[in-house]
Coordinates of C-alpha atoms and ligand atoms in Angstrom, one line a residue:
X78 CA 23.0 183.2 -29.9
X79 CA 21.7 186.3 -30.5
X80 CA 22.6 190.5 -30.5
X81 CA 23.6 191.7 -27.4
X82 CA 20.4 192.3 -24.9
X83 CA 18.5 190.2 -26.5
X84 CA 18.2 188.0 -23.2
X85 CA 20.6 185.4 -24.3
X86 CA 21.9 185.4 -20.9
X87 CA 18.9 186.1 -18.8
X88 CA 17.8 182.7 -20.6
X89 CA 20.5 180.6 -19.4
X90 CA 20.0 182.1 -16.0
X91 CA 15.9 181.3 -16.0
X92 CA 16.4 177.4 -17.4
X93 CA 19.7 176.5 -14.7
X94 CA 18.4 179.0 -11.8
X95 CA 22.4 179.3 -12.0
X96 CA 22.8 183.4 -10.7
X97 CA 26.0 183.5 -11.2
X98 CA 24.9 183.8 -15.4
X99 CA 26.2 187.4 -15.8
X100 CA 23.2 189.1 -17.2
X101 CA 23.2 192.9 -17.5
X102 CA 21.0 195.7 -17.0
X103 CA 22.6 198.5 -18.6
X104 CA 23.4 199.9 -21.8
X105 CA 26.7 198.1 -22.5
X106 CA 27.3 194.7 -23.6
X107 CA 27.9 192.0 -20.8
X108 CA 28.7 188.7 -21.7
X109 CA 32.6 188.8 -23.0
X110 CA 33.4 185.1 -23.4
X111 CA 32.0 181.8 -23.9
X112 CA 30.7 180.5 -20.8
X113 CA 28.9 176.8 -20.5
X114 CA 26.2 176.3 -17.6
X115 CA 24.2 173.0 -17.2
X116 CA 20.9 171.5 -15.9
X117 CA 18.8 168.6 -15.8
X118 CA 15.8 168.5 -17.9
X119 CA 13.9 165.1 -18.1
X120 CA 17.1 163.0 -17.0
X121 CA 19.4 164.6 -19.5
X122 CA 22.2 166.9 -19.5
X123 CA 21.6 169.8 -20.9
X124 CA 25.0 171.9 -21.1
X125 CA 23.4 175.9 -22.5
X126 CA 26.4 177.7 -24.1
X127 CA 25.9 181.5 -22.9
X128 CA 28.3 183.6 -26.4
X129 CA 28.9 187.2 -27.3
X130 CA 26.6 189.5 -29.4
X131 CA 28.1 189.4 -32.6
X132 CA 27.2 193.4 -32.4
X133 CA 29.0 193.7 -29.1
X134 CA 30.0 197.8 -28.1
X135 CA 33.3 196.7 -27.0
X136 CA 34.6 194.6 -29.3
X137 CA 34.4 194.6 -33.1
X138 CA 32.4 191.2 -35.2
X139 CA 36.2 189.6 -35.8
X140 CA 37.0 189.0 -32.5
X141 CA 33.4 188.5 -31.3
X142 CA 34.1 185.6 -34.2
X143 CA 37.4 184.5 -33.1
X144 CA 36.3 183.7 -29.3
X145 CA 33.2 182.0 -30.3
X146 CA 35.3 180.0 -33.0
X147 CA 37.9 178.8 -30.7
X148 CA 35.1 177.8 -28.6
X149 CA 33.4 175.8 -31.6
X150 CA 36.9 174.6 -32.8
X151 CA 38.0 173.3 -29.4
X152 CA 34.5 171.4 -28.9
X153 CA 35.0 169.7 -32.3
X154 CA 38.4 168.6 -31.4
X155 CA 37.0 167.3 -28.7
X156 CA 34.0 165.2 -30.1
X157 CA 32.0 167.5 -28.4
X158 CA 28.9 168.7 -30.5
X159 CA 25.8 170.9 -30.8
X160 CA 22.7 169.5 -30.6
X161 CA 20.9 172.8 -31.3
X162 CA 20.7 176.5 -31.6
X163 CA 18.7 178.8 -29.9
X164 CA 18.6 182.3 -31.5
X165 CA 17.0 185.0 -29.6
X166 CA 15.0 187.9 -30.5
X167 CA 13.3 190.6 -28.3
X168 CA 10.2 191.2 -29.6
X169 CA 10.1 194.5 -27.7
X170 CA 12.6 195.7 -31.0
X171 CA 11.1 198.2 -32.8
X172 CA 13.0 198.1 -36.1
X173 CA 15.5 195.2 -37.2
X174 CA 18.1 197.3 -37.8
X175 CA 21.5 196.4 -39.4
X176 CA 23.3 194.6 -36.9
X177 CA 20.0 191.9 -36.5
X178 CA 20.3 191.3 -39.6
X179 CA 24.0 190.6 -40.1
X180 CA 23.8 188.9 -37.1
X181 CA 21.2 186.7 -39.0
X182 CA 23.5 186.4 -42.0
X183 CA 26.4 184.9 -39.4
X184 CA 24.2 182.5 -37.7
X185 CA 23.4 181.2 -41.0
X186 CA 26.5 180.9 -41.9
X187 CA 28.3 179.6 -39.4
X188 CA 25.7 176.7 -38.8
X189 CA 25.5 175.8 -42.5
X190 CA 22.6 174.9 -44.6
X191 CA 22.7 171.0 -43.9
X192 CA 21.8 171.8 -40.3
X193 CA 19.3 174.6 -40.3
X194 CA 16.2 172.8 -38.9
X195 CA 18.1 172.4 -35.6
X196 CA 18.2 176.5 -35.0
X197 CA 15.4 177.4 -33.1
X198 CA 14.4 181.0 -33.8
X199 CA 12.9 182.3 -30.7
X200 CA 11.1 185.6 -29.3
X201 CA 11.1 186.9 -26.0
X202 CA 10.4 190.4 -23.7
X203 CA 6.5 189.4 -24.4
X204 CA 5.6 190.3 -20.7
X205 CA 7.5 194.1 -21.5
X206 CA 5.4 194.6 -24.7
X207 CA 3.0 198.0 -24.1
X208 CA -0.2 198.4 -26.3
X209 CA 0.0 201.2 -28.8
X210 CA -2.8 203.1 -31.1
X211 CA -2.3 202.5 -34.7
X212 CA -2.0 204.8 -37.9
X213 CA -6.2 204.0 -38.4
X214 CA -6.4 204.8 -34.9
X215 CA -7.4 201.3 -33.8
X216 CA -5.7 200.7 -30.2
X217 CA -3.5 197.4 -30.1
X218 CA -3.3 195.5 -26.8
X219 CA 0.8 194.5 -26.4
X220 CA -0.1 190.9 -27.3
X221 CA -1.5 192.3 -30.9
X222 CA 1.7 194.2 -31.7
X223 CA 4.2 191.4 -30.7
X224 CA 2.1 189.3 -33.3
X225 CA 2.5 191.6 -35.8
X226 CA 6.1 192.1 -35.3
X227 CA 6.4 188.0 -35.1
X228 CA 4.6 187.9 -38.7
X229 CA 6.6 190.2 -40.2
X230 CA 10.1 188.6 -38.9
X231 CA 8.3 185.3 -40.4
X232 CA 7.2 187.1 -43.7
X233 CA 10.1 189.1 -44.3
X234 CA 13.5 187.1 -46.5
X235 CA 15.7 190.1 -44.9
X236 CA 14.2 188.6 -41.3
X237 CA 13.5 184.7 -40.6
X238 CA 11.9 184.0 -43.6
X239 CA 14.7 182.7 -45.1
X240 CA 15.7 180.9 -42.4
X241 CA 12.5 179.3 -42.0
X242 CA 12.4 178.3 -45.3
X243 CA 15.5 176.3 -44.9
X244 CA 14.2 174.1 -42.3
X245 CA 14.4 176.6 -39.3
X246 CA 11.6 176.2 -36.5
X247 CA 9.9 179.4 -34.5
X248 CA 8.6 179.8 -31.0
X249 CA 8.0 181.8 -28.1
X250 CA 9.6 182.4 -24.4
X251 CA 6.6 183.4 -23.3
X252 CA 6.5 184.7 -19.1
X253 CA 10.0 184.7 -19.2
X254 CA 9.7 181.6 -16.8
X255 CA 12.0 178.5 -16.5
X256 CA 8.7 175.9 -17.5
X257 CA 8.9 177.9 -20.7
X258 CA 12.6 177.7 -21.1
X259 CA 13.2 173.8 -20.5
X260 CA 9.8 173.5 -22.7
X261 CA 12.0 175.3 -26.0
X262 CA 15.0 172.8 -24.9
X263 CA 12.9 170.0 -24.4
X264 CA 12.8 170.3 -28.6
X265 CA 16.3 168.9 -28.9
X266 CA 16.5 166.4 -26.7
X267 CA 15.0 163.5 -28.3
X268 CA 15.9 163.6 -32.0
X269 CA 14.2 159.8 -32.8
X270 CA 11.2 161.3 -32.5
X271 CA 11.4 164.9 -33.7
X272 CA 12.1 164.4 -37.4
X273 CA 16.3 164.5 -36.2
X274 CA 15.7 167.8 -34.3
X275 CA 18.4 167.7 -31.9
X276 CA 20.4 165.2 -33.7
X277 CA 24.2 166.3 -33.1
X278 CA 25.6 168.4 -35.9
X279 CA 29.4 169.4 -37.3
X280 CA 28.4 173.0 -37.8
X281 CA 30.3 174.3 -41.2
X282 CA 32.6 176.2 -39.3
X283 CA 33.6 173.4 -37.3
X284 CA 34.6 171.9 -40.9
X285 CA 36.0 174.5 -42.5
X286 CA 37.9 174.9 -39.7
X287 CA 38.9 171.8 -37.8
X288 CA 38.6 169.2 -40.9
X289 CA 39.5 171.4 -43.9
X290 CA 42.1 173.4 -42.3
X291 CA 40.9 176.9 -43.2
X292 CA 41.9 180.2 -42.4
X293 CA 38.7 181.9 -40.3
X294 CA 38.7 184.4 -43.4
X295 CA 38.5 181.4 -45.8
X296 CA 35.4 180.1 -44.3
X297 CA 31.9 181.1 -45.4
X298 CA 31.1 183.1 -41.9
X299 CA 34.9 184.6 -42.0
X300 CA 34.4 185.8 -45.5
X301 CA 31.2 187.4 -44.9
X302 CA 33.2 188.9 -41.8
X303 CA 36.3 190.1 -44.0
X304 CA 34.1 191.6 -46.8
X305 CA 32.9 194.3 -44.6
X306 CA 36.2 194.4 -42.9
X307 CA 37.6 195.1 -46.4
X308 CA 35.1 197.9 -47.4
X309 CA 36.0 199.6 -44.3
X310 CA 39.7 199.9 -45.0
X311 CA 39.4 201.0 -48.8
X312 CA 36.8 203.6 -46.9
X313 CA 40.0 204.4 -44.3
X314 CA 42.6 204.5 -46.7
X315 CA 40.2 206.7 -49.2
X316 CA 39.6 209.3 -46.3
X317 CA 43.1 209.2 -45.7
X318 CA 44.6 210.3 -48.6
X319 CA 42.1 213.3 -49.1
X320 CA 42.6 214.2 -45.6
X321 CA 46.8 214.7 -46.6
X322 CA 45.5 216.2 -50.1
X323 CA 43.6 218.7 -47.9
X324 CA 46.7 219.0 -45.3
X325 CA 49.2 219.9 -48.6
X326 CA 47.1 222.1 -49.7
X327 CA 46.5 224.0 -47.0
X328 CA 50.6 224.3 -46.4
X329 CA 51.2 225.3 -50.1
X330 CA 48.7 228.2 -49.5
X331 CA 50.0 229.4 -46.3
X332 CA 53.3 227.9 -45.9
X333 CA 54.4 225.3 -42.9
X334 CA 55.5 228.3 -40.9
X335 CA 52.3 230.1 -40.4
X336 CA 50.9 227.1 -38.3
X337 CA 47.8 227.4 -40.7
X338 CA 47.2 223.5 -41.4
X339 CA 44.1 223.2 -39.5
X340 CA 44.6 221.3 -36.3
X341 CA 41.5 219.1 -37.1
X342 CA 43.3 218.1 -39.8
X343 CA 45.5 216.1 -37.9
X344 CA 43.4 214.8 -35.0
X345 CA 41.1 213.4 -38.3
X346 CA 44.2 211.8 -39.5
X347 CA 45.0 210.4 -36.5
X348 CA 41.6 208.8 -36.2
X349 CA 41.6 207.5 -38.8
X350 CA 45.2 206.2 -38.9
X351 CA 43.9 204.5 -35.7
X352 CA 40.9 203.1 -37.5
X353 CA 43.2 201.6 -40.2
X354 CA 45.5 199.9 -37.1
X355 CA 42.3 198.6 -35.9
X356 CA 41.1 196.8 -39.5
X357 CA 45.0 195.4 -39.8
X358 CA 44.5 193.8 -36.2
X359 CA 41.6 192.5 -37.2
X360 CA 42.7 190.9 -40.6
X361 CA 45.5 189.2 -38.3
X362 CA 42.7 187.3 -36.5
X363 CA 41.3 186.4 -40.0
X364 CA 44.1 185.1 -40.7
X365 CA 44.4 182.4 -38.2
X366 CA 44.1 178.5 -38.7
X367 CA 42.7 176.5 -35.8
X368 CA 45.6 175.7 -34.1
X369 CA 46.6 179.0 -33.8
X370 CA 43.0 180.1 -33.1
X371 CA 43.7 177.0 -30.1
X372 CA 46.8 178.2 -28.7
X373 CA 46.1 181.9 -28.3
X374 CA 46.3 182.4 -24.8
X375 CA 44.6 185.2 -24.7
X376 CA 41.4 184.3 -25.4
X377 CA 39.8 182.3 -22.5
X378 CA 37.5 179.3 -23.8
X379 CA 35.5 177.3 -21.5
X380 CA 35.8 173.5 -21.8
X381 CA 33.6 171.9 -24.1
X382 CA 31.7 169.0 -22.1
X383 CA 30.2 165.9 -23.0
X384 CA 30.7 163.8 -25.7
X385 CA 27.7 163.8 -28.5
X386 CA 29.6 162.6 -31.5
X387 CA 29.7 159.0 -30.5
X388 CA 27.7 157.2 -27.8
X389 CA 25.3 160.5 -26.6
X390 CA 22.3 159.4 -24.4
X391 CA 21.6 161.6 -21.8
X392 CA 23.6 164.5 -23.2
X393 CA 22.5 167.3 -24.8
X394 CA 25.0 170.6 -26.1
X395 CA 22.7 173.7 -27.3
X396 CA 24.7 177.3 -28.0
Ligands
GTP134 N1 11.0 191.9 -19.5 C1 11.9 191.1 -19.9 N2 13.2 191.5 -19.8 C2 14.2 190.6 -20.2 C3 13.8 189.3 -20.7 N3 15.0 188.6 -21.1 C4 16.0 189.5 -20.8 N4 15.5 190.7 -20.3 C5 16.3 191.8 -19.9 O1 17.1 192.2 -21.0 C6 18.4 192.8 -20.5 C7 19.6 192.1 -21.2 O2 19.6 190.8 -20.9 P1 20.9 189.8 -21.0 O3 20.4 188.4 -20.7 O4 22.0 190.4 -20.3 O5 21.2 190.0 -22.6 P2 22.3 189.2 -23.4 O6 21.7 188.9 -24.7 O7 23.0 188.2 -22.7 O8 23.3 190.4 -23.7 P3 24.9 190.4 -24.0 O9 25.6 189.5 -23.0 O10 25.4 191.8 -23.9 O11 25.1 189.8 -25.4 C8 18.4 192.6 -19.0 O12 18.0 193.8 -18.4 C9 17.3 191.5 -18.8 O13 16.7 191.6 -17.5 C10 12.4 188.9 -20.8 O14 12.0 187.8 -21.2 N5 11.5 189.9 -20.3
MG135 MG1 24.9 187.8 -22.1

C-alpha cells in the first residue's frame, strides 16, 4: 500500500521479475485495480497484492476504498488472509503533504490496532536522492538527507511515529534491487520465530465487514472516509445557495430580460451542482454491505489465493 508513485508497483515488479506489473512513468496514477502477482522466496509462496493510491487523480478515496474492500471482503470470505503489509514511502518526498498523511490515517484504520506490528513501513527512491547544501551552509551527501527525512517520519506522531509506537516495524528498499525486496518479505514468512510477525491477520475491515455485517461507512476506515465526504457536501451545498443568492440578486437589479445574470454564475453552479452529484455517488458506495460490495459487477477483483486461515505452510499473502 501506499500513495500513488510511491513505487508500490515498481516493487512487485523487482521481487516477481513479473513485467507485466503495470508500473508508470508519468504523472497520472497507474494501477486501477487490485492485481495479485506471486513468487518463490525460500520455498514459500509469496502472493504480493499490487492496490490503488488511496490519493489516486482519477478516482476519488471512496471508490479507491470500495475496490480494495471488495478485494479484502472477498479474500476473507474465502479464508484467504494477510500475512503482512508493506507501506511504501519515497524518501525522495519533500514534504508529507495531506494526502500521505490521510493515507496513513486509512492504513491504520483499516488494519486495526491488534495487528499493527505486521505493517512494515518501508522507504524507497534512495538511489534518486541528490545532495543538497543546508540553511548553515553545510553540504549534505543524498544519503545524509534521506536520513534526516527517515528520522523525522520516525519522530513525527502526524508521520510514523504513531504507527511505530503501536507495534509498527521500519526499513529500507535500498538499490531498488530484488535481494532487497525478498529480504523486506522474508520478514513475514516465518512468524514462529519473529515474535508472530507474519502471523495471518483478520484486518478490522475484514470484520466489520464480513463478520459484523457493516455498511463500509459504518466501519472505522469508511467513517474516517465519510467525514470528509460529509464536510465537502455542507461546503457544496453552502456555495450553492450563495451562488443562487448572488444569481437573484443580480436579476432583481437588472431584470431577467437584460441577460445581466453573469454567465459565470451559472457555469459555477453547474460545477458545483456536479460536485454535489459526485459526493451523492459516493455516499451510495458508503452505503454498501459486503454482499453488495461482492456482487457489483463493475468492479473487477482478482481472486484471492491460498488459504492462510487454517493449515498455511508454505503460503504467505502480503498487500
Ligand atoms: N529511482 C527509483 N525510482 C523508483 C523506485 N521505485 C519506483 N520508482 C519510480 O517511481 C515511478 C512510479 O512507480 P510505480 O511503481 O508505478 O508507483 P505506484 O505506487 O505503483 O503508483 P500507482 O499505481 O499510481 O499507485 C516510476 O517511474 C518508477 O520507476 C526506486 O526505488 N528508485
Ligand atoms: Mg501501481
Amino acid at each position: 500500500m501506499g500513495v500513488t508513485g510511491s513505487g508500490k508497483s515498481t516493487f512487485i515488479q523487482t521481487a516477481t521479475g513479473d513485467r507485466s506489473v503495470g508500473v508508470n512513468h508519468g504523472l497520472r496514477s497507474c494501477t486501477r485495480e487490485v492485481e495479485v502477482h506471486s513468487v518463490r522466496i525460500d520455498g514459500f509462496q509469496v502472493n504480493l497484492i499490487d492496490t490503488p493510491g488511496f490519493d489516486d487523480n482519477k478516482r476519488s478515496e471512496t471508490e479507491v476504498l470500495q475496490t480494495i474492500s471488495t478485494y479484502l471482503a472477498k479474500a476473507s470470505t474465502n479464508q484467504v488472509l494477510l500475512n503482512g503489509i508493506i507501506y511504501v514511502h519515497s524518501i525522495m518526498q519533500t514534504r508529507m503533504g495531506g494526502s500521505g498523511i490521510r493515507s496513513l490515517g486509512i492504513l491504520e484504520r483499516l488494519t486495526g490496532s491488534h495487528n499493527l506490528d505486521n505493517i512494515l513501513l518501508v522507504s524507497n527512491m534512495w538511489d534518486a536522492l541528490k545532495g543538497t547544501v543546508n540553511n548553515d551552509g553545510q553540504y549534505l551527501t543524498g544519503q545524509q538527507v534521506g536520513e534526516l527525512r527517515e528520522r523525522e517520519l520516525q519522530m513525527n506522531p502526524e508521520f510514523w511515529k504513531g504507527l511505530i509506537d503501536q507495534g509498527a516495524h521500519t526499513s529500507r528498499h535500498c538499490g531498488g534491487s530484488w535481494e532487497s525486496a525478498h529480504e523486506l518479505i522474508r520478514r513475514f514468512l516465518c512468524p514462529e520465530s519473529n515474535k508472530g510477525v507474519g502471523r495471518p491477520m483478520k484486518l478490522l475491515l475484514q470484520m466489520e465487514l464480513v463478520d459484523q455485517h457493516k455498511r463500509l461507512e459504518e466501519t472505522e476506515v469508511g467513517n474516517y472516509i465519510n467525514k470528509k465526504l460529509y464536510e465537502g457536501q455542507q461546503k457544496l451545498e453552502k456555495e450553492i445557495m450563495e451562488l443562487r443568492r448572488r444569481h437573484q440578486r443580480s436579476l432583481d437589479k437588472y431584470g431577467a430580460s437584460s441577460g445581466a445574470s453573469p454567465s459565470d454564475i451559472g457555469s459555477q453552479l453547474e460545477e458545483k451542482k456536479k460536485g454535489l452529484n459526485d459526493v451523492r455517488k459516493n455516499s451510495e458506495i458508503l452505503g454498501k454491505r459486503v454482499d453488495q460490495l461482492i456482487s457489483d459487477h463493475g468492479i473487477k477483483v482478482a481472486t484471492p489465493v491460498g488459504r492462510t486461515s487454517g493449515s498455511h505452510a508454505g503460503l504467505c499473502n502480503v498487500m
